[in-house]
Short mmCIF file of C-alpha atoms in Angstrom, two decimals:
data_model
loop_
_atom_site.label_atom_id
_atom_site.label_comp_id
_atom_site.label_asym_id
_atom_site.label_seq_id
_atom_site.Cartn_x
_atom_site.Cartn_y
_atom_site.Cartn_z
CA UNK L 1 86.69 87.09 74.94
CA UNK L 2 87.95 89.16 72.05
CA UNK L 3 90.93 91.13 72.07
CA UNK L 4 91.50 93.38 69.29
CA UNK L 5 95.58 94.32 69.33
CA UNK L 6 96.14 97.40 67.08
CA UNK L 7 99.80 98.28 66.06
CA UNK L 8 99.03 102.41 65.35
CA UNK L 9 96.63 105.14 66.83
CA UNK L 10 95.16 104.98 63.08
CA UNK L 11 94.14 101.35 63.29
CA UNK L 12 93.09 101.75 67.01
CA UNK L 13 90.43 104.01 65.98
CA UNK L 14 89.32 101.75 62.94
CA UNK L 15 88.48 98.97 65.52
CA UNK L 16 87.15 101.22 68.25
CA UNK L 17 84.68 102.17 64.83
CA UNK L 18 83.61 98.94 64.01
CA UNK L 19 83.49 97.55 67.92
CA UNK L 20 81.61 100.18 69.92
CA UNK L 21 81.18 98.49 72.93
CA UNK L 22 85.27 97.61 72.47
CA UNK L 23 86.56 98.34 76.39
CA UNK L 24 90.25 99.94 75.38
CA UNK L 25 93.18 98.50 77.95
CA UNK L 26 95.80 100.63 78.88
CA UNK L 27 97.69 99.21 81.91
CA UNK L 28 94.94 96.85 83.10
CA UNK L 29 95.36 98.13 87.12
CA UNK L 30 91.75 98.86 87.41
CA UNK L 31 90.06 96.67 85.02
CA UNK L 32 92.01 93.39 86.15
CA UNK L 33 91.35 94.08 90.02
CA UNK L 34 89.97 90.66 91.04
CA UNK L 35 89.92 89.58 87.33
CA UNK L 36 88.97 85.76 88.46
CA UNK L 37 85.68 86.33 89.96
CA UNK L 38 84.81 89.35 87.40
CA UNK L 39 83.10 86.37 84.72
CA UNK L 40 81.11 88.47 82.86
CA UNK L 41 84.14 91.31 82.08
CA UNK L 42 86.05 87.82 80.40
CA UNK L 43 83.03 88.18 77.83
CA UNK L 44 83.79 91.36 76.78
CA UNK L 45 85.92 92.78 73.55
CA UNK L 46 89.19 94.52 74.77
CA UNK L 47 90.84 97.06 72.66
CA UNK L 48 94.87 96.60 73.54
CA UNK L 49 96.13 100.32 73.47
CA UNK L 50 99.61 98.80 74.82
CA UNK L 51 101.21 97.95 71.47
CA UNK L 52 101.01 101.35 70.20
CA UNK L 53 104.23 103.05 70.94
CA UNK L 54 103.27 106.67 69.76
CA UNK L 55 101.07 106.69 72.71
CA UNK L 56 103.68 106.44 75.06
CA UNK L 57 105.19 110.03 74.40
CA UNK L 58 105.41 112.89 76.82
CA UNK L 59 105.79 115.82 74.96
CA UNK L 60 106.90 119.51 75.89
CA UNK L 61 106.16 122.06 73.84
CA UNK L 62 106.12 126.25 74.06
CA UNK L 63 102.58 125.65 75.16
CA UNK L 64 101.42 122.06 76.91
CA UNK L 65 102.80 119.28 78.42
CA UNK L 66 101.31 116.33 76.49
CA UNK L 67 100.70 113.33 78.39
CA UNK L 68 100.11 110.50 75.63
CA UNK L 69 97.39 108.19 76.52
CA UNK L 70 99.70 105.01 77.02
CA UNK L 71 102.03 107.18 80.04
CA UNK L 72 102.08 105.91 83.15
CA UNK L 73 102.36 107.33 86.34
CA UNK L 74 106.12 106.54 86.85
CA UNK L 75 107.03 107.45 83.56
CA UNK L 76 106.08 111.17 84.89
CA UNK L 77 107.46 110.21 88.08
CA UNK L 78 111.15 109.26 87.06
CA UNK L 79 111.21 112.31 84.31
CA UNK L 80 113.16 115.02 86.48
CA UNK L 81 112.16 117.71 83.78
CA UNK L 82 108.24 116.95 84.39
CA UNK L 83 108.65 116.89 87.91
CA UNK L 84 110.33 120.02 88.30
CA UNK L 85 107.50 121.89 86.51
CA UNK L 86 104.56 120.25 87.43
CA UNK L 87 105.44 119.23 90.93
CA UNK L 88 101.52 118.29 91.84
CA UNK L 89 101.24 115.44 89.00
CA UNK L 90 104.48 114.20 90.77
CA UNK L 91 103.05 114.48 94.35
CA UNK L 92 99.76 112.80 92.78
CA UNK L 93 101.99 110.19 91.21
CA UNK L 94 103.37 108.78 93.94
CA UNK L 95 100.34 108.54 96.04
CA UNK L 96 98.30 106.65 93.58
CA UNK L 97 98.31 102.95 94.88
CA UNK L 98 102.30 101.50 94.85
CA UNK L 99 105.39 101.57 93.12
CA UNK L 100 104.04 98.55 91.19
CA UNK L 101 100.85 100.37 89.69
CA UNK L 102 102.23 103.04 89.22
CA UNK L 103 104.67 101.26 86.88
CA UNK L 104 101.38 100.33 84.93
CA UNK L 105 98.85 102.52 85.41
CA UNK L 106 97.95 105.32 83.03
CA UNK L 107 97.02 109.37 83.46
CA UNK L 108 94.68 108.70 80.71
CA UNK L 109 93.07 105.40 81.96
CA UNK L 110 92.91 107.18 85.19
CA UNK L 111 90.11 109.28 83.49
CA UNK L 112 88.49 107.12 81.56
CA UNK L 113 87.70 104.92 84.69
CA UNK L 114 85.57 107.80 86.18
CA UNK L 115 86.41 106.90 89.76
CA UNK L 116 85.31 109.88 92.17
CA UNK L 117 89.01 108.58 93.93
CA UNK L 118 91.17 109.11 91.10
CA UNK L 119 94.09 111.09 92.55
CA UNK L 120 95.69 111.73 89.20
CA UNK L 121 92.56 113.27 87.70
CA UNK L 122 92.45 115.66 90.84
CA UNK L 123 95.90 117.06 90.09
CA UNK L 124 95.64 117.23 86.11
CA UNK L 125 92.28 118.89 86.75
CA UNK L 126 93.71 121.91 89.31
CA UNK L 127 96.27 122.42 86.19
CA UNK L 128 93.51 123.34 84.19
CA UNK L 129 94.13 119.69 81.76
CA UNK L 130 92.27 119.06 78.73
CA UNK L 131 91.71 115.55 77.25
CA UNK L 132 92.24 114.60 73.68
CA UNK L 133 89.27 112.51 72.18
CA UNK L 134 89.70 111.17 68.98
CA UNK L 135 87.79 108.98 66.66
CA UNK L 136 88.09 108.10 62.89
CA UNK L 137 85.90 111.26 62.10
CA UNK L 138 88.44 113.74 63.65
CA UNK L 139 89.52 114.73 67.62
CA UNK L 140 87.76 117.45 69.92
CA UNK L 141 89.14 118.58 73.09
CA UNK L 142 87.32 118.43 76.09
CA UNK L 143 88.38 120.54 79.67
CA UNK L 144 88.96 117.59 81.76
CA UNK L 145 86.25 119.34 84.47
CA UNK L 146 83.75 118.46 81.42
CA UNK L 147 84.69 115.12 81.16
CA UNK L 148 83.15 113.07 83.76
CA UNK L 149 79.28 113.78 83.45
CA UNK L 150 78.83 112.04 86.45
CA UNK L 151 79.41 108.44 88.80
CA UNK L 152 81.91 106.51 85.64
CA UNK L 153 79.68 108.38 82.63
CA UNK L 154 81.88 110.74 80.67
CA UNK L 155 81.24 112.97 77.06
CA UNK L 156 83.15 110.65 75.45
CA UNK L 157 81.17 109.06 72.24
CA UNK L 158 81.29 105.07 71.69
CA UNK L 159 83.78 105.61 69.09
CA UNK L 160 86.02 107.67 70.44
CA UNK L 161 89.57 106.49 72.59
CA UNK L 162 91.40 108.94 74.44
CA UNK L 163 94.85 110.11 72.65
CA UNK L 164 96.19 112.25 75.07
CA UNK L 165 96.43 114.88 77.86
CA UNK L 166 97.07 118.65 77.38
CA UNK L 167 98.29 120.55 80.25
CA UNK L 168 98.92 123.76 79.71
CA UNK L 169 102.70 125.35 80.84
CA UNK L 170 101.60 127.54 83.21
CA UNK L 171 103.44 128.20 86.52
CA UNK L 172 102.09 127.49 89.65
CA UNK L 173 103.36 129.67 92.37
CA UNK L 174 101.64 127.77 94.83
CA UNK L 175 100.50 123.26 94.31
CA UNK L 176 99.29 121.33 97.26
CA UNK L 177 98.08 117.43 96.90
CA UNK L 178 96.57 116.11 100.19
CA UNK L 179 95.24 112.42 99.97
CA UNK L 180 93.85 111.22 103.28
CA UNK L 181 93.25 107.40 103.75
CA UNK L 182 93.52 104.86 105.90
CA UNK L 183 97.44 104.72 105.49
CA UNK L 184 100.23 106.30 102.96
CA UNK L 185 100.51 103.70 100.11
CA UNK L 186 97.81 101.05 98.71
CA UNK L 187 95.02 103.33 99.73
CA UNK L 188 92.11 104.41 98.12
CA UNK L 189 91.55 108.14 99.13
CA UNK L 190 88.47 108.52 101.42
CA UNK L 191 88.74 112.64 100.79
CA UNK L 192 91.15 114.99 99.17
CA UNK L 193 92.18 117.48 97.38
CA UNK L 194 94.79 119.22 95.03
CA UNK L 195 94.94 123.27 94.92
CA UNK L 196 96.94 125.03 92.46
CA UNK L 197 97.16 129.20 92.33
CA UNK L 198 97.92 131.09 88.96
CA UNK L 199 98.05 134.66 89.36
CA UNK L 200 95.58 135.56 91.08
CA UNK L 201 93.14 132.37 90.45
CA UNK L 202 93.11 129.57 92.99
CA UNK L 203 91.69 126.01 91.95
CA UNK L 204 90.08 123.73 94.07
CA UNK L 205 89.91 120.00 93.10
CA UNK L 206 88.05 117.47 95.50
CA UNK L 207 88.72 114.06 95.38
CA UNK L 208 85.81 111.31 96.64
CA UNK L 209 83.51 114.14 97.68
CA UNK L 210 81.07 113.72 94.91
CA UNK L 211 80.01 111.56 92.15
CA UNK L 212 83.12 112.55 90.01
CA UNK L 213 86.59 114.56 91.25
CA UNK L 214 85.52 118.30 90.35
CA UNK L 215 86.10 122.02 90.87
CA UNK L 216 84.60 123.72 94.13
CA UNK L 217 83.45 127.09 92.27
CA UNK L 218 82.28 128.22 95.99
CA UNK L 219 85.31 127.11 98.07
CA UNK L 220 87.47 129.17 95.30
CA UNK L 221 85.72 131.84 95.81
CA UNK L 222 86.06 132.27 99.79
CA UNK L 223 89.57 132.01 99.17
CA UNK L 224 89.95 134.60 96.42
CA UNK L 225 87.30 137.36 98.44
CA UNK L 226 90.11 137.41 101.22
CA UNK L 227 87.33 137.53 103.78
CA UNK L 228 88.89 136.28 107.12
CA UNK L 229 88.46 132.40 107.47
CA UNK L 230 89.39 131.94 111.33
CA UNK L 231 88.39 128.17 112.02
CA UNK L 232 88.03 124.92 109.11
CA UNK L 233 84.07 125.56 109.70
CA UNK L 234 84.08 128.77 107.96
CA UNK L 235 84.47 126.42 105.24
CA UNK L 236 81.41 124.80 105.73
CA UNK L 237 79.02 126.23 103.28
CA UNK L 238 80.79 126.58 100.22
CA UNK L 239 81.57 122.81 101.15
CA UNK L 240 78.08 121.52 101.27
CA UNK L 241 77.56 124.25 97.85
CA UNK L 242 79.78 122.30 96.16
CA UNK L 243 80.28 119.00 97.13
CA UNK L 244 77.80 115.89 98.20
CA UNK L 245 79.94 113.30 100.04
CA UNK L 246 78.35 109.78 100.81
CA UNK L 247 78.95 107.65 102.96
CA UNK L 248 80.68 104.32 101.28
CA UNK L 249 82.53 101.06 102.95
CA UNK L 250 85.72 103.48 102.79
CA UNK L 251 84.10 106.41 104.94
CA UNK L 252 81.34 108.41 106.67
CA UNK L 253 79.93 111.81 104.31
CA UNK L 254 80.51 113.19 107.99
CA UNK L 255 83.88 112.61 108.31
CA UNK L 256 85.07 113.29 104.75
CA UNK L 257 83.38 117.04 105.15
CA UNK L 258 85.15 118.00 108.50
CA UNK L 259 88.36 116.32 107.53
CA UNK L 260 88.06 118.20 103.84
CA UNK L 261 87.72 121.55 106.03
CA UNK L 262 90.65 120.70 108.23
CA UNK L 263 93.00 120.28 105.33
CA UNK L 264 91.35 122.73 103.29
CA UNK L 265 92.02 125.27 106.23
CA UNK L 266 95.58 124.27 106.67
CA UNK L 267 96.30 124.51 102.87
CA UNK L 268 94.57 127.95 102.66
CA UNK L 269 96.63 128.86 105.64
CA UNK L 270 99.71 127.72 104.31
CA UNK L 271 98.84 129.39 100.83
CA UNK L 272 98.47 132.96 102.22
CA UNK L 273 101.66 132.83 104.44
CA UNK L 274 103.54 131.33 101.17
CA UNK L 275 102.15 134.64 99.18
CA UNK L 276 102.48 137.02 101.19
CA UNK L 277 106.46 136.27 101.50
CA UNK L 278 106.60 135.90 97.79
CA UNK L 279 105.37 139.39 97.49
CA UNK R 1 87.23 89.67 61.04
CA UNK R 2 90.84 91.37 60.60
CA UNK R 3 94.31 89.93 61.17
CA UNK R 4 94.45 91.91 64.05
CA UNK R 5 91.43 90.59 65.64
CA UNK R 6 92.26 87.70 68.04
CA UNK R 7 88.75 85.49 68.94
CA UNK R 8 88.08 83.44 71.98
CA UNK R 9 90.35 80.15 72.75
CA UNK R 10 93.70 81.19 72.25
CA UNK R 11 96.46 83.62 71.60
CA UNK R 12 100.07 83.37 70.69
CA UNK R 13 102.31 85.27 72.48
CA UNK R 14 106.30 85.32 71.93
CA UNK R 15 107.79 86.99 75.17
CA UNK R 16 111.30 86.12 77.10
CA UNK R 17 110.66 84.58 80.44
CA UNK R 18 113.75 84.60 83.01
CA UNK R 19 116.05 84.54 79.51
CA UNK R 20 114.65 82.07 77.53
CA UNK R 21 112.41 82.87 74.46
CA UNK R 22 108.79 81.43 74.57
CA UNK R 23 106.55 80.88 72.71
CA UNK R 24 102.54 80.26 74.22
CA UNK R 25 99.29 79.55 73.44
CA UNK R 26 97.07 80.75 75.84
CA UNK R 27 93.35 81.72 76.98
CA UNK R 28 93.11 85.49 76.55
CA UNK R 29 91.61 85.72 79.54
CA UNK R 30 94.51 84.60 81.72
CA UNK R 31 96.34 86.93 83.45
CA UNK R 32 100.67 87.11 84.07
CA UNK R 33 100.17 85.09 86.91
CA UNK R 34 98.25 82.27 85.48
CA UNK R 35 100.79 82.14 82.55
CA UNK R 36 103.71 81.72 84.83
CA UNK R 37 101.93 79.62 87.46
CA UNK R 38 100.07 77.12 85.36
CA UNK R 39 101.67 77.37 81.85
CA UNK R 40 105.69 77.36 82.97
CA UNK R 41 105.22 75.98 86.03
CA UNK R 42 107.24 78.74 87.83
CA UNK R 43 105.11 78.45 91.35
CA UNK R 44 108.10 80.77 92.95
CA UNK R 45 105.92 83.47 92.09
CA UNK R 46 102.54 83.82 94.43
CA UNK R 47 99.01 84.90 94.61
CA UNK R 48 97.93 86.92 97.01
CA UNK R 49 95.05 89.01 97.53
CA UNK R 50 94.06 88.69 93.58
CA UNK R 51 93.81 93.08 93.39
CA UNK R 52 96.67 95.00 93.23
CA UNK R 53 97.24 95.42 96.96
CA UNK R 54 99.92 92.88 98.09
CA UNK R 55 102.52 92.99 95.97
CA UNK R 56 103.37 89.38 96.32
CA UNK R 57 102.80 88.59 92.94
CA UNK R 58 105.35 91.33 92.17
CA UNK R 59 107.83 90.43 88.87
CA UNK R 60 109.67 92.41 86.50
CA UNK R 61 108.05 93.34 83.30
CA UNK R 62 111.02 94.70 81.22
CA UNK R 63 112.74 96.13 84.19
CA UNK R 64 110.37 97.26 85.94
CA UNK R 65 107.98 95.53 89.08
CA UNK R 66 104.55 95.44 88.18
CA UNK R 67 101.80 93.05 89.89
CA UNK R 68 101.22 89.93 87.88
CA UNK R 69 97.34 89.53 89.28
CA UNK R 70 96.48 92.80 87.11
CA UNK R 71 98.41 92.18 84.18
CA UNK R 72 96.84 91.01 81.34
CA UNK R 73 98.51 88.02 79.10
CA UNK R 74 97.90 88.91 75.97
CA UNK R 75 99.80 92.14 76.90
CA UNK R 76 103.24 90.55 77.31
CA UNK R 77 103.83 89.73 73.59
CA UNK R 78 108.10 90.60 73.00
CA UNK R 79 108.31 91.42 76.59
CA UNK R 80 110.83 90.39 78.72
CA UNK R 81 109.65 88.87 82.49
CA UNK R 82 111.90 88.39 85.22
CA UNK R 83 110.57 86.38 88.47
CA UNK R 84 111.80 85.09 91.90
CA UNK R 85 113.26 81.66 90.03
CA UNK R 86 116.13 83.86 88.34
CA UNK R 87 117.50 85.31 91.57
CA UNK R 88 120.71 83.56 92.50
CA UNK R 89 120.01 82.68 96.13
CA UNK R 90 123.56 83.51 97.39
CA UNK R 91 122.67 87.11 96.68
CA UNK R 92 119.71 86.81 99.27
CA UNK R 93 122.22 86.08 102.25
CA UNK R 94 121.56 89.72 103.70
CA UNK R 95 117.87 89.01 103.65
CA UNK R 96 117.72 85.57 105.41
CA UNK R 97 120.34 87.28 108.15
CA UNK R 98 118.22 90.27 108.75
CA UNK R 99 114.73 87.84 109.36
CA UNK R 100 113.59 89.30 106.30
CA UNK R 101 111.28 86.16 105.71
CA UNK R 102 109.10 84.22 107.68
CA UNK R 103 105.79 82.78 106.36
CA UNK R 104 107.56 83.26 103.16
CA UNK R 105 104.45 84.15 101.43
CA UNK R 106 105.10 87.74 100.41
CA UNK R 107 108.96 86.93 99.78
CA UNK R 108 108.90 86.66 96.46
CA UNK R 109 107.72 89.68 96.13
CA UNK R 110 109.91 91.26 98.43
CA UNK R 111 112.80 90.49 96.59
CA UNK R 112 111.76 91.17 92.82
CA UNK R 113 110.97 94.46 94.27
CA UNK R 114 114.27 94.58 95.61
CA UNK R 115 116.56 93.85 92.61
CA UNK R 116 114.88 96.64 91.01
CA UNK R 117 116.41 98.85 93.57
CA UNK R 118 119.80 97.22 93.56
CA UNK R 119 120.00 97.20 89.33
CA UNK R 120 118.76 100.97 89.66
CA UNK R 121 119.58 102.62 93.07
CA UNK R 122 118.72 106.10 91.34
CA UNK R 123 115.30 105.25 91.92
CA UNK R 124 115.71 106.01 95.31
CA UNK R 125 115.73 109.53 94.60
CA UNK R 126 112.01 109.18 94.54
CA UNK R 127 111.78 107.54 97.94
CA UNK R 128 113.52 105.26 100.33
CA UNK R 129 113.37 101.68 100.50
CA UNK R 130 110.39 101.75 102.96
CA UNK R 131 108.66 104.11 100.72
CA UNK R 132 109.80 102.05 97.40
CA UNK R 133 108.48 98.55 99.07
CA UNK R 134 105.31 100.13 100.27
CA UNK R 135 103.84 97.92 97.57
CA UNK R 136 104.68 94.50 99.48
CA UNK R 137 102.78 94.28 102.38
CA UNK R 138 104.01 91.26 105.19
CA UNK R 139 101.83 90.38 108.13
CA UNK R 140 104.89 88.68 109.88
CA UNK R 141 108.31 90.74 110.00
CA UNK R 142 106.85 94.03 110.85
CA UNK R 143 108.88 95.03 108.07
CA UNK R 144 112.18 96.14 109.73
CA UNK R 145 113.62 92.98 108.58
CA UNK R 146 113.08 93.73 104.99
CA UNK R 147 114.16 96.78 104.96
CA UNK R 148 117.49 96.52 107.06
CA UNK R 149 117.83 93.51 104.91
CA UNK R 150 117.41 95.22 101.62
CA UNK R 151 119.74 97.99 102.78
CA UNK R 152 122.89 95.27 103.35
CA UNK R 153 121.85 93.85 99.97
CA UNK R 154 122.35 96.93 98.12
CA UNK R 155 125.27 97.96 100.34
CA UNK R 156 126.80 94.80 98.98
CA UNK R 157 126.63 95.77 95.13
CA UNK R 158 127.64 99.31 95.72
CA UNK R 159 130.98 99.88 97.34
CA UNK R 160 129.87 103.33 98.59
CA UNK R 161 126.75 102.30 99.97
CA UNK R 162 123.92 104.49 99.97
CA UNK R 163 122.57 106.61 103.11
#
């Protein structure tokens, strides 16, 4: 096993250069999940991204939050100035496993691990987040709906290590994060999903309903044509338009569809009555 | 090969274990827990379920509880770890009354968890203590224990108590 341990971003991408197939390590709380029996991973050349301090920074300026690629969930959690803004990444926070990952776990190593379950992906996504790649020839910034090109691929080159998070400061008047699994903490979600509104766009962000968490283009669109939706089933086809739940040791496709309706129908419920008394 | 680059059979970490400075050689591949259980010796602290879902590996990594089965070693170079061995026992009284251990095995846990309530009772602005300690799971107390428990212990250290 190698580990390479840089001390600055700079150097980081230097070794990520020369070591392509370098796996970076933020927190270690998916990577180190039965790390005894996982042989072949202890073969492997780690990148250590948890000496570089400037990647711990959560920044707020005029325009983004910026999540730096070495925050972890409770950092967001415990910052009462995040929270107060972005109220779904602090919902999402404190769902995601237990008090003890998310004291270790990263935003950003939440989307390089491509897992259709991330919970934290969902909720950066539905603020309309963009991820920070960067390599030694220069950084591009990628919509975090782009990201994931499907089950744990992503757009990101070999040499290339995620610096940060971007999410713009725009005001929700309306966040809901709904995680349903088999009980409140330590769970891995078997469906979800986090909706924000802007104006007068809603996003839609399933979680474990496809090969990667992603936007429901069709299920947005029922809910901005105002057409009556009188029962969860009305829900039904933009479902199966967007999504393509399996069924997995965690859950049934059958059950993850009519349980994403249910909720989805309750939030969409909820969301109207919450308008229509703003305005 | 740079300076930087660490290969194969060992590593030398510096970190500060329970208040004492150390200094190890170790696999890279061995995780927080193997460091404290094999290398120190400090068996207080168990294995569980290996994964991240037990929390009875729980320690403090500079403050804060993290699982020691998912931690990797060569990430606790200048930190400072805190585990079940540094708890003075006579601060546990409120546990042992309430039945907050039986089988004992997810103890350990249970309290490092704990004392990072009691040393920072504003992070129960984020959740009570059942929410907090959802990360410890028992199979014996049906958890009442722990929690009433953990409520007297933090009572104790704060005059005002908490709600």
């Amino acid at each position: 096993m190698i580990v390479l341990q840089p001390r600055s971003l700079h150097e980081a991408l230097q070794m990520k250069d020369n070591n392509h197939n370098a796996i970076p390590v933020a927190g270690g709380t998916d990577l180190f999940v039965c790390w005894p029996q996982k042989l072949k991973s202890h073969n492997c050349t780690y990148l250590d991204l948890g000496g570089i301090s400037d990647l711990r920074n959560i920044i707020l300026n005029d325009n983004h939050l910026i999540v730096g690629a070495g925050v972890t969930f409770w950092d967001i959690i415990k910052s009462q100035e995040i929270a107060s803004e972005y109220q779904i990444l602090r919902n999402a926070a404190k769902q995601v496993g237990s008090i003890q990952i998310q004291t270790r776990g990263t935003w950003a190593g939440n989307i390089a691990n491509g897992s259709p379950a991330a919970d934290g992906v969902a909720a950066l996504m539905a603020c309309d987040a963009s991820v920070v790649l960067e390599s030694v020839s220069g950084k591009r910034i990628i919509p975090l709906c782009d990201y994931c090109t499907g089950y744990k691929t992503s757009v990101a080159e070999p040499n290339e290590i995620i610096k940060e998070i971007r999410v713009p400061r725009i005001p929700c008047c309306f966040n809901r994060f709904v995680k349903v699994g088999a009980r409140n903490a330590l769970t891995i979600t078997k469906t979800g999903m986090a909706v924000t509104v802007v104006g007068n766009t809603c996003k839609v962000v399933a979680i474990s309903m496809s090969p990667t968490v992603c936007r429901c283009p069709s299920i947005e669109n029922v809910i901005q044509s105002n057409v009556a939706i009188n029962t969860p089933s009305d829900f039904y086809q933009a479902i199966s338009d967007d999504l393509n739940p399996i069924d997995d040791i965690r859950s049934t496709a059958r059950y993850r569809r009519t349980v994403f309706a249910t909720v989805l129908y309750s939030i969409v419920d909820e969301m109207r009555q919450h308008l229509t008394e703003q305005c | 090969m740079t300076h930087n680059e660490i290969h194969v059979d060992s590593i030398e970490v510096t970190t500060v274990i329970n208040g004492h400075e150390v200094l190890l050689c170790i696999d890279p591949s061995l995780r927080l827990i193997d460091v404290l259980r094999d290398k120190l010796e400090l068996t207080g602290t168990k294995e569980g379920c290996g994964e991240g879902e037990c929390g009875s590996c729980a320690v403090l990594m500079n403050g804060l509880p993290v699982n020691s089965c998912l931690v990797p070693a060569f990430q606790i170079q200048n930190c400072t770890i805190e585990t079940i061995e540094i708890v003075d026992p006579g601060l546990l009284q409120p546990l042992l009354k309430s039945g907050a251990a039986q089988c004992g095995a997810c103890t350990p846990g249970v309290v490092m968890t704990g004392e990072w309530i009691v040393r920072n009772p504003d992070v129960l602005d984020n959740g009570n203590i059942r929410e907090l300690m959802a990360g410890n799971l028992c199979r014996c107390t049906g958890y009442d224990g722990i929690i009433n428990g953990m409520q007297d212990r933090i009572n104790q250290d704060l005059p005002g108590g908490i709600e």
